[in-house]
Amino acid sequence: MNSFPWLTVLVVLPIFAGSLIFVFPHRGNKVIRWYTILICVLELLLMTYAFSYYFQLDDPLIQLTESYQWINFFDFYWRLGIDGLSIGPILLTGFITTLATLAARPITRDSRLFHFLMLAMYSGQIGLFSSQNLLLFFIMWELELIPVYLLLAMWGGKQRLYSATKFILYTAGSSVFLLMGALGIAFYASNEPTFNFETSANQSYPVTLEILFYIGFLIAFAVKSPIIPLHTWLPDTHGEAHYSTCMLLAGILLKMGAYGLVRINMELLSHAHSIFSSWLIIVGAIQIIYAASTSSGQKNLKKRIAYSSVSHMGFTIIGICSISDMGLNGAILQIISHGFIGAGLFFLSGTSYDRIRLVYLDEMGGMATLMPKIFMMFSILSLASLALPGMSGFFAELVVFFGIITAKKYFLMPKILITFGAAVGTILTPIYLLSMLRQMFYGYKLLNATNSYFFDSGPRELFVSIAILLPVISIGIYPDFVFSLSVDKVEAILSNFFYS
Amino acid sequence: MEHTYQYLWILSFVTLPVPMLIGIGLLLFPVSTKKLHRIWAFPSVLLLSIVMVFSTDLFIQQINSSSIYQYVWSWTINNDFSLEFGYLIDPLTSILLILITTVGILVLVYSDSYMSHDQGYLRFFVYMSFFNTSMLGLVTSSNLIQIYIFWELVGMCSYLLIGFWFTRPSVSNACQKAFVTNRVGDFGLLLGILGLYWLTGSFEFQDLFEIFNNLISNNDNEVHFLFVTLCAFLLFSGAIAKSAQFPLHVWLPDAMEGPTPISALIHAATMVAAGIFLVARLLPLFVVIPYIMKLIALIGIITVLLGATLAFAQKDIKRGLAYSTMSQLGYMMLALGMGSYRAALFHLITHAYSKALLFLGSGSIIHSMEGIVGYSPDKSQNMVLMGGLTKHVPITKIAFLLGTLSLCGIPPLACFWSKDEILNDSLSYSPIFAIIAFSTAGLTAFYMFRVYLLTFEGHLNIYFQNYNGKKNSAFYSISLWGKQRSKMLKRKMRLLPLLTINNNERASFFCFFWKKIYQTGGTVRRMTCPFITINHFGTKRIFSYPQESDNTILFPMLVLVLFTLFIGAIGIPFNQFNQEEMNLDILSKLLIPTLSLLHQNQNESVDWYEFVTNSTFSVSIAYLGIFIASSLYKPIYSSLQNLKFLNLVAKKGPKRILWDKIINVIYDWSYNRGYIDVFYAISLTEGIRRLAELTSFFDRRVIDGITNGVGFTSFFAGEGIKYVGGGRISFYLLLYLFYVLIFLLISSSIFSSFSFL
């Protein structure tokens, strides 16, 4: 194996390079923007290079591991490594963050700080997905919050302070449980704390203790994921944030919760997971229907899309809780797929907001003739989001469905009910997404034509939306792009769950 | 010949480059792509022609050696979940391939002219070519997942094409309605596929049928059987939505908001036939469950009748045709439910060509009317404003007439053969079904001739408004329910007050006319006719008249006329009398393997005598329908016999009122689309809206309310504590004393209680 610390470089590079922004001479925003995009692209290239040369797909173990003693006092290691589970989200992070910085080009206010925060977030996300140490995981989890809070509170919409406060209270409050769980696992059964994932994975706990840990982690991840009823921060946050921030929120931040569920709740606490999964799967099915029907009641465009994200994350929860090979694969595919689609939808809604300056759907109308390209991309991504075959969303949902069907854990009736519930979601999804399209683009209502000026997508926006669309379609046509990453790891995880 | 089969997977993807290229071109280089404009039509027609050549080749091979070819590739590498992608060529597929490609090419040629002045010409071709690709993919699918994928894709194309003229509000509603209704069906289809996978562990048709048959024959577990039936029903519900069968038919008439070529290709010939295709494909599976077969037949017969009755009072020419399509699809579904696989496919083919012809004909009419009445579909497709088009569009008239006759089931034309076969089969199936099916054949003839007569006979109604001097009210209001309707309205016999707007407007030309007639008596009638005609000639020069469409529009129609005339031949046993062994027609020969799979004993010897008597019966019913239609809708001034007939009815005083009532009810039923749309709008749409409002209210007030409540409480608590910790010594002293007092009280009470003990 190589000895070059690829992952450390990947984690440290963005935040380090980002902090250099502050020492730049005042040459205007342009330099900063180009610099940030350059860093993002460089990071993405490094990432793909490292993974394509040093990552074996057929190996379910953790690879590219690095371990440095950080704090001697209590055996705390800077321990990084990736496996089939985390490589997908990391690549997604690289991709979406690069596009988000590209999308954020219109921002001129405090652009130094803004771009630094974007890069800091980049580091935090990659650090989270690649950390192999529970405490490091927690630190990265917290590191993530500060940039999001600032991005939200400084560059958001009218109610940004309310949303930002809500966000920070929800997530910070939930990370208390994360910390408690992490410390609990670390201090259990040994005198000196062990935060290492691999050692904790082989540990077994008394049932009550394991359930307590499970609940703690679950609350933390349920806020982030989100799982109802802890989701209400999300529509507010997404409704107020700038759309580049929204892309990061919808594309990556939500996936941290689902990732954590698999990484910690499933891998470390497998007994408790098999106890809880039958309840969580019901919650997942309810969430799909509940969020979908709430979404159709929303008049705010961004909130509608935000609720659609909540609804789609329900499929991830069902997949994770089905405890079957296909279900988990489907959940991972849904994580990736919704990362692209959600980010794309928020990007497009943001760009169209830039043009028409209207938030509420019933005020809009007749935009199709004015902005045909945005209309086209918006239609395609909405269709992708409602799981049209040939796009990634369809495949993810289909595999999740098969996951429920083939799950060995459940009996026939619960299976039928859960499948039915999730399938009702597939009827509700087109209702709210297509009526959103109808209200925005169809019809002939002329928007107050005097002071509104419409440009169709410029090359930059077109590039961003096509770049999001390409992986969506290619995964939809050939889902093995994602499956090949995760199949072996999923099998390894599921080998813990044997039922008599 | 193996080689041809090996590379046939390309077949469905041959047409894909065109939509991709145009799509990318429109997105990235819109100006230069639009400059090329009509050049783009050429490659799409060319590629589809290539597909047609190949599928004809396949078809001939299938006739010579009916055999099933299947090639499969692995799609995903997941360990215990192997999705495969492949194609299946069997007689059913080859028939549909021919059908799709021929109609597809003709419609592409047609729409090149029809859409040539449209802004979205290229977009239209993108959608069309993509639709062709997905439809070809659908019929060549080798497993259920593949079917589901293409099923959704054709649904999406249909959505996009219905919403093609997106600036009209009615269009945006129609396309959403179509997609959501189809999604309801797809929901069933998906669940059915999942259930079958759970039962059998396979998606491939052949494996599926085998395992399924074993399951049914070996296992007579009650719950199991219920589950199997449920799965089969769910699969069938996909077909219900796609083929616009009874409970989910509401989208099809609204789908007529799309451009007319689309209505011909997607909503008459190919996509709506996909439901029939699916049921035909899965028939070996349905056959083993008798309940499902009965259900299919029942749904079919309901749709047959419903579609025919709803087609009565439509003003929009395309909506009338759409309901007719629905009714005919019901016939096919009925045939499948009765187990007569061959008849269903036969009717599928003949109906596709006839209905495509009718739709293209109506498109041509609309095209010529648009120049006069404007581009609003309320006007250009309104049969109220048409009439007397025979003089102006003679070629279209001939084509349309042939299509109408074919659909009515008049002997030498295509639909006669297939419909007659279904009717005969229904005789042996169930007498009630047979009565409904036969009478609906009469209704079909009635409504089709109503459309024909209103459109082509008489004089151009749009200029009639000048005669009665009531320009405002007369525009949309000429009664379509013959002339009795207007008479009835004068008496204000409204039974159902649902559509009063419509009736108030109905101060029509005919009203005026009838008033005159009833006031003055018999002799005046003959005088009024020339009166009208003279006036008509007097004002002729002022108006422009519809023009016949250009050749690019007429050519596909003429080709379809040929198809309508001769396609029936594939199902007629020609050499019946010559040789004993060779009494199979092309279609039966093609379908031998499938029929043997279904364990059907096909009636080898068609008794010609029986055939003639039955067909005489059905044809006479059709003629009766035509006669009634012509007596009701024939223009007044040219037919005296018509008036005598009406007088006959009019003389019966009290009975006439009853008759009026009946007609009134039927008219209202038909005009309001059987109140089904209203019912859905009230129950389902409102229900979902209420649910959405309720959940969003719940979300905002309760779930978010708790959060905000906690926030506010802590805020106020903090404020209170801030006030408490205000830094005033006197306040601290007060608190101190207060607590000391409490402490003393408590301690003293405790001590006292101890002392009591």
GROMACS .gro file of C-alpha atoms in nm, chain A residues 296-458:
model
  163
  296SER     CA    1  -4.862   1.947  -0.142
  297GLY     CA    2  -4.995   2.190   0.118
  298GLN     CA    3  -4.694   2.418   0.096
  299LYS     CA    4  -4.717   2.737  -0.099
  300ASN     CA    5  -4.353   2.829  -0.067
  301LEU     CA    6  -4.154   2.677  -0.350
  302LYS     CA    7  -3.843   2.595  -0.150
  303LYS     CA    8  -4.040   2.454   0.139
  304ARG     CA    9  -4.224   2.229  -0.100
  305ILE     CA   10  -3.896   2.091  -0.229
  306ALA     CA   11  -3.770   2.065   0.128
  307TYR     CA   12  -4.064   1.851   0.227
  308SER     CA   13  -4.006   1.638  -0.080
  309SER     CA   14  -3.656   1.577   0.055
  310VAL     CA   15  -3.806   1.467   0.384
  311SER     CA   16  -4.037   1.234   0.198
  312HIS     CA   17  -3.755   1.086  -0.004
  313MET     CA   18  -3.541   1.028   0.299
  314GLY     CA   19  -3.821   0.802   0.418
  315PHE     CA   20  -3.713   0.554   0.154
  316THR     CA   21  -3.363   0.559   0.298
  317ILE     CA   22  -3.498   0.482   0.642
  318ILE     CA   23  -3.709   0.197   0.510
  319GLY     CA   24  -3.410   0.060   0.323
  320ILE     CA   25  -3.186   0.078   0.629
  321CYS     CA   26  -3.446  -0.083   0.850
  322SER     CA   27  -3.540  -0.360   0.613
  323ILE     CA   28  -3.212  -0.531   0.712
  324SER     CA   29  -3.177  -0.695   0.379
  325ASP     CA   30  -2.907  -0.685   0.121
  326MET     CA   31  -3.112  -0.507  -0.137
  327GLY     CA   32  -3.276  -0.272   0.108
  328LEU     CA   33  -2.946  -0.139   0.235
  329ASN     CA   34  -2.804  -0.111  -0.115
  330GLY     CA   35  -3.114   0.075  -0.213
  331ALA     CA   36  -3.080   0.306   0.084
  332ILE     CA   37  -2.723   0.390  -0.013
  333LEU     CA   38  -2.832   0.442  -0.372
  334GLN     CA   39  -3.111   0.668  -0.252
  335ILE     CA   40  -2.860   0.867  -0.045
  336ILE     CA   41  -2.649   0.929  -0.353
  337SER     CA   42  -2.938   0.977  -0.590
  338HIS     CA   43  -3.125   1.220  -0.373
  339GLY     CA   44  -2.802   1.404  -0.313
  340PHE     CA   45  -2.791   1.487  -0.681
  341ILE     CA   46  -3.161   1.540  -0.739
  342GLY     CA   47  -3.226   1.744  -0.426
  343ALA     CA   48  -2.927   1.964  -0.490
  344GLY     CA   49  -3.035   2.010  -0.850
  345LEU     CA   50  -3.389   2.104  -0.759
  346PHE     CA   51  -3.273   2.357  -0.501
  347PHE     CA   52  -3.029   2.503  -0.746
  348LEU     CA   53  -3.297   2.548  -1.009
  349SER     CA   54  -3.548   2.692  -0.767
  350GLY     CA   55  -3.282   2.935  -0.650
  351THR     CA   56  -3.195   3.046  -0.999
  352SER     CA   57  -3.556   3.097  -1.088
  353TYR     CA   58  -3.604   3.293  -0.766
  354ASP     CA   59  -3.317   3.515  -0.872
  355ARG     CA   60  -3.514   3.600  -1.180
  356ILE     CA   61  -3.872   3.636  -1.071
  357ARG     CA   62  -3.822   3.732  -0.708
  358LEU     CA   63  -4.133   3.547  -0.604
  359VAL     CA   64  -4.150   3.287  -0.333
  360TYR     CA   65  -4.507   3.170  -0.337
  361LEU     CA   66  -4.624   2.930  -0.599
  362ASP     CA   67  -4.965   3.084  -0.649
  363GLU     CA   68  -4.806   3.413  -0.752
  364MET     CA   69  -4.600   3.253  -1.022
  365GLY     CA   70  -4.707   3.123  -1.357
  366GLY     CA   71  -4.630   3.130  -1.724
  367MET     CA   72  -4.254   3.117  -1.693
  368ALA     CA   73  -4.208   2.845  -1.952
  369THR     CA   74  -4.207   3.072  -2.253
  370LEU     CA   75  -3.970   3.314  -2.089
  371MET     CA   76  -3.717   3.065  -1.962
  372PRO     CA   77  -3.736   2.750  -2.172
  373LYS     CA   78  -3.405   2.609  -2.054
  374ILE     CA   79  -3.485   2.642  -1.686
  375PHE     CA   80  -3.825   2.492  -1.762
  376MET     CA   81  -3.663   2.199  -1.935
  377MET     CA   82  -3.413   2.130  -1.659
  378PHE     CA   83  -3.674   2.180  -1.391
  379SER     CA   84  -3.908   1.936  -1.563
  380ILE     CA   85  -3.639   1.675  -1.605
  381LEU     CA   86  -3.527   1.700  -1.244
  382SER     CA   87  -3.883   1.693  -1.114
  383LEU     CA   88  -3.947   1.383  -1.318
  384ALA     CA   89  -3.626   1.237  -1.179
  385SER     CA   90  -3.743   1.320  -0.831
  386LEU     CA   91  -4.077   1.147  -0.882
  387ALA     CA   92  -3.885   0.833  -0.970
  388LEU     CA   93  -3.916   0.821  -1.342
  389PRO     CA   94  -3.739   0.514  -1.481
  390GLY     CA   95  -3.410   0.589  -1.645
  391MET     CA   96  -3.320   0.824  -1.364
  392SER     CA   97  -3.146   0.730  -1.043
  393GLY     CA   98  -3.443   0.794  -0.814
  394PHE     CA   99  -3.648   0.521  -0.973
  395PHE     CA  100  -3.383   0.262  -0.926
  396ALA     CA  101  -3.322   0.354  -0.567
  397GLU     CA  102  -3.689   0.328  -0.481
  398LEU     CA  103  -3.730   0.006  -0.674
  399VAL     CA  104  -3.441  -0.158  -0.495
  400VAL     CA  105  -3.574  -0.041  -0.161
  401PHE     CA  106  -3.906  -0.197  -0.250
  402PHE     CA  107  -3.735  -0.523  -0.329
  403GLY     CA  108  -3.548  -0.488  -0.006
  404ILE     CA  109  -3.874  -0.489   0.187
  405ILE     CA  110  -4.010  -0.776  -0.016
  406THR     CA  111  -3.705  -0.993   0.033
  407ALA     CA  112  -3.646  -0.899   0.395
  408LYS     CA  113  -3.631  -1.210   0.607
  409LYS     CA  114  -3.715  -1.026   0.922
  410TYR     CA  115  -4.076  -0.943   0.856
  411PHE     CA  116  -4.392  -1.139   0.801
  412LEU     CA  117  -4.615  -1.111   0.500
  413MET     CA  118  -4.874  -0.868   0.633
  414PRO     CA  119  -4.633  -0.604   0.765
  415LYS     CA  120  -4.442  -0.631   0.439
  416ILE     CA  121  -4.757  -0.571   0.239
  417LEU     CA  122  -4.855  -0.276   0.456
  418ILE     CA  123  -4.514  -0.113   0.443
  419THR     CA  124  -4.488  -0.165   0.069
  420PHE     CA  125  -4.833  -0.027   0.024
  421GLY     CA  126  -4.754   0.277   0.235
  422ALA     CA  127  -4.436   0.350   0.050
  423ALA     CA  128  -4.610   0.297  -0.281
  424VAL     CA  129  -4.880   0.547  -0.189
  425GLY     CA  130  -4.591   0.791  -0.171
  426THR     CA  131  -4.525   0.726  -0.537
  427ILE     CA  132  -4.876   0.852  -0.615
  428LEU     CA  133  -4.847   1.157  -0.393
  429THR     CA  134  -4.505   1.259  -0.524
  430PRO     CA  135  -4.621   1.341  -0.878
  431ILE     CA  136  -4.915   1.532  -0.735
  432TYR     CA  137  -4.705   1.788  -0.556
  433LEU     CA  138  -4.416   1.796  -0.799
  434LEU     CA  139  -4.628   1.828  -1.111
  435SER     CA  140  -4.857   2.084  -0.957
  436MET     CA  141  -4.545   2.276  -0.864
  437LEU     CA  142  -4.436   2.266  -1.227
  438ARG     CA  143  -4.785   2.361  -1.336
  439GLN     CA  144  -4.803   2.658  -1.107
  440MET     CA  145  -4.458   2.781  -1.193
  441PHE     CA  146  -4.431   2.730  -1.564
  442TYR     CA  147  -4.762   2.651  -1.724
  443GLY     CA  148  -5.027   2.904  -1.808
  444TYR     CA  149  -4.982   3.248  -1.951
  445LYS     CA  150  -4.988   3.481  -1.655
  446LEU     CA  151  -4.759   3.767  -1.730
  447LEU     CA  152  -4.553   3.857  -1.434
  448ASN     CA  153  -4.539   4.227  -1.365
  449ALA     CA  154  -4.370   4.280  -1.693
  450THR     CA  155  -4.233   4.627  -1.636
  451ASN     CA  156  -3.969   4.573  -1.376
  452SER     CA  157  -3.895   4.210  -1.430
  453TYR     CA  158  -3.627   4.109  -1.671
  454PHE     CA  159  -3.579   3.752  -1.760
  455PHE     CA  160  -3.268   3.591  -1.881
  456ASP     CA  161  -3.270   3.227  -1.955
  457SER     CA  162  -3.000   3.011  -1.801
  458GLY     CA  163  -2.656   3.138  -1.877
   0.00000   0.00000   0.00000
